[in-house]
Amino acid sequence: MNLKLRVWRQTGPSSRGRMVTYDVSDISPDASFLEMLDVLNERLILEGDEPIAFDHDCREGICGMCGMMINGVAHGPSRATTTCQLHMRHFKDGETIDVEPWRAAAFPVVKDLVVDRGAFDGIIQAGGYISAPTGAAPDAHATPVPKADADAAFEAATCIGCGACVAACPNGSAMLFTAAKVGHLGLLPQGQPERDTRVVGMLQAHDDAGFGGCTNTGECTTVCPKGIPLTLIGRLNSDYRKAVTKRG
Ligand code: SF4
Ligand code: FES
């Protein structure tokens, strides 16, 4: 495949960025989007140019590092797919493809396509844990968990923290991410001791980090590579109301 890429280039957090056009040729339709960028970067290095900076780690769809806007869509055109799992056969030969970093106030650009998602760490630190006594491992059947709760908790726990939900949201909100993290612990018996402090603390950290509020547009769940459902945001709001009501 031969393609024209228009890529956001920005040398540092405080420098001005711009779109730069590159022609890439002889790309296999079976190459992943990141492999296509690798091919371009190898050429740029050989030509003495600065390679395009982008985040990646597992390249298996499980670490959440590789997000970027592709033709204006977080993670590109394939539903429920991370950028590293997106293959070039989903594009047309000769197509022009725009590639940009996540655009959100709480995710400042570090360089080119790399953004700082440290604000997510702040939300996790505010309540994304349980307190459990140490000692020998309890018997597996010591704490019964209803199947429906276990399944819902597992679904919430599949959030990989990629940030696509924030990038797609017109408000730059991280409510889907926060709802997934609050939900996956709050649905289980082990998560009950901190249930109230968790939801209040994590939402406070969310707002403090500069993420916007949720207005139920649903863009987040549309681009989420793990299909985290909007119903978890409803559950988050319900948990929050109960927690602040108890506090008076
Ligand atoms: S909710 Fe989905 S889009 Fe948002 S960080 Fe988690 S996996 Fe990524
Ligand atoms: S590189 Fe890990 S999810 Fe894409």
PDB file of N, CA and C and ligand atoms in Angstrom, residues 120 159-165 176-177 224-225 228, ligand 1:
ATOM      1  N   PHE A 120      -4.338  10.322  35.152  1.00  0.00           N
ATOM      2  CA  PHE A 120      -5.006   9.049  35.475  1.00  0.00           C
ATOM      3  C   PHE A 120      -4.398   8.439  36.744  1.00  0.00           C
ATOM      4  N   CYS A 159     -10.736  -2.248  31.617  1.00  0.00           N
ATOM      5  CA  CYS A 159     -10.234  -0.911  31.228  1.00  0.00           C
ATOM      6  C   CYS A 159      -8.711  -0.900  31.288  1.00  0.00           C
ATOM      7  N   ILE A 160      -8.076  -0.498  30.198  1.00  0.00           N
ATOM      8  CA  ILE A 160      -6.610  -0.498  30.134  1.00  0.00           C
ATOM      9  C   ILE A 160      -6.019   0.905  30.334  1.00  0.00           C
ATOM     10  N   GLY A 161      -6.871   1.884  30.661  1.00  0.00           N
ATOM     11  CA  GLY A 161      -6.350   3.219  30.961  1.00  0.00           C
ATOM     12  C   GLY A 161      -5.726   3.924  29.774  1.00  0.00           C
ATOM     13  N   CYS A 162      -6.272   3.668  28.577  1.00  0.00           N
ATOM     14  CA  CYS A 162      -5.647   4.245  27.381  1.00  0.00           C
ATOM     15  C   CYS A 162      -5.926   5.740  27.213  1.00  0.00           C
ATOM     16  N   GLY A 163      -7.078   6.193  27.704  1.00  0.00           N
ATOM     17  CA  GLY A 163      -7.419   7.615  27.587  1.00  0.00           C
ATOM     18  C   GLY A 163      -8.232   7.977  26.360  1.00  0.00           C
ATOM     19  N   ALA A 164      -8.624   6.987  25.562  1.00  0.00           N
ATOM     20  CA  ALA A 164      -9.416   7.293  24.362  1.00  0.00           C
ATOM     21  C   ALA A 164     -10.743   7.943  24.730  1.00  0.00           C
ATOM     22  N   CYS A 165     -11.314   7.524  25.853  1.00  0.00           N
ATOM     23  CA  CYS A 165     -12.605   8.084  26.293  1.00  0.00           C
ATOM     24  C   CYS A 165     -12.475   9.588  26.525  1.00  0.00           C
ATOM     25  N   LEU A 176     -15.733   7.828  32.184  1.00  0.00           N
ATOM     26  CA  LEU A 176     -15.822   6.397  31.865  1.00  0.00           C
ATOM     27  C   LEU A 176     -14.663   5.646  32.518  1.00  0.00           C
ATOM     28  N   PHE A 177     -13.471   6.212  32.437  1.00  0.00           N
ATOM     29  CA  PHE A 177     -12.306   5.607  33.094  1.00  0.00           C
ATOM     30  C   PHE A 177     -12.542   5.503  34.605  1.00  0.00           C
ATOM     31  N   CYS A 224     -14.099   3.297  23.066  1.00  0.00           N
ATOM     32  CA  CYS A 224     -13.367   2.496  24.063  1.00  0.00           C
ATOM     33  C   CYS A 224     -12.975   1.148  23.469  1.00  0.00           C
ATOM     34  N   PRO A 225     -11.688   0.827  23.462  1.00  0.00           N
ATOM     35  CA  PRO A 225     -11.280  -0.454  22.868  1.00  0.00           C
ATOM     36  C   PRO A 225     -11.741  -1.660  23.670  1.00  0.00           C
ATOM     37  N   ILE A 228     -16.137  -0.572  27.540  1.00  0.00           N
ATOM     38  CA  ILE A 228     -16.641  -0.243  28.878  1.00  0.00           C
ATOM     39  C   ILE A 228     -17.996   0.460  28.714  1.00  0.00           C
TER      40      ILE A 228
HETATM   41  S1  SF4 B   1     -12.673   3.369  29.715  1.00  0.00           S
HETATM   42 FE1  SF4 B   1     -12.021   2.485  27.719  1.00  0.00          FE
HETATM   43  S2  SF4 B   1     -11.295   4.279  26.538  1.00  0.00           S
HETATM   44 FE2  SF4 B   1     -11.339   4.908  28.711  1.00  0.00          FE
HETATM   45  S3  SF4 B   1      -9.274   4.497  29.518  1.00  0.00           S
HETATM   46 FE3  SF4 B   1     -10.532   2.643  29.936  1.00  0.00          FE
HETATM   47  S4  SF4 B   1     -10.147   1.298  28.154  1.00  0.00           S
HETATM   48 FE4  SF4 B   1      -9.467   3.369  27.530  1.00  0.00          FE
END
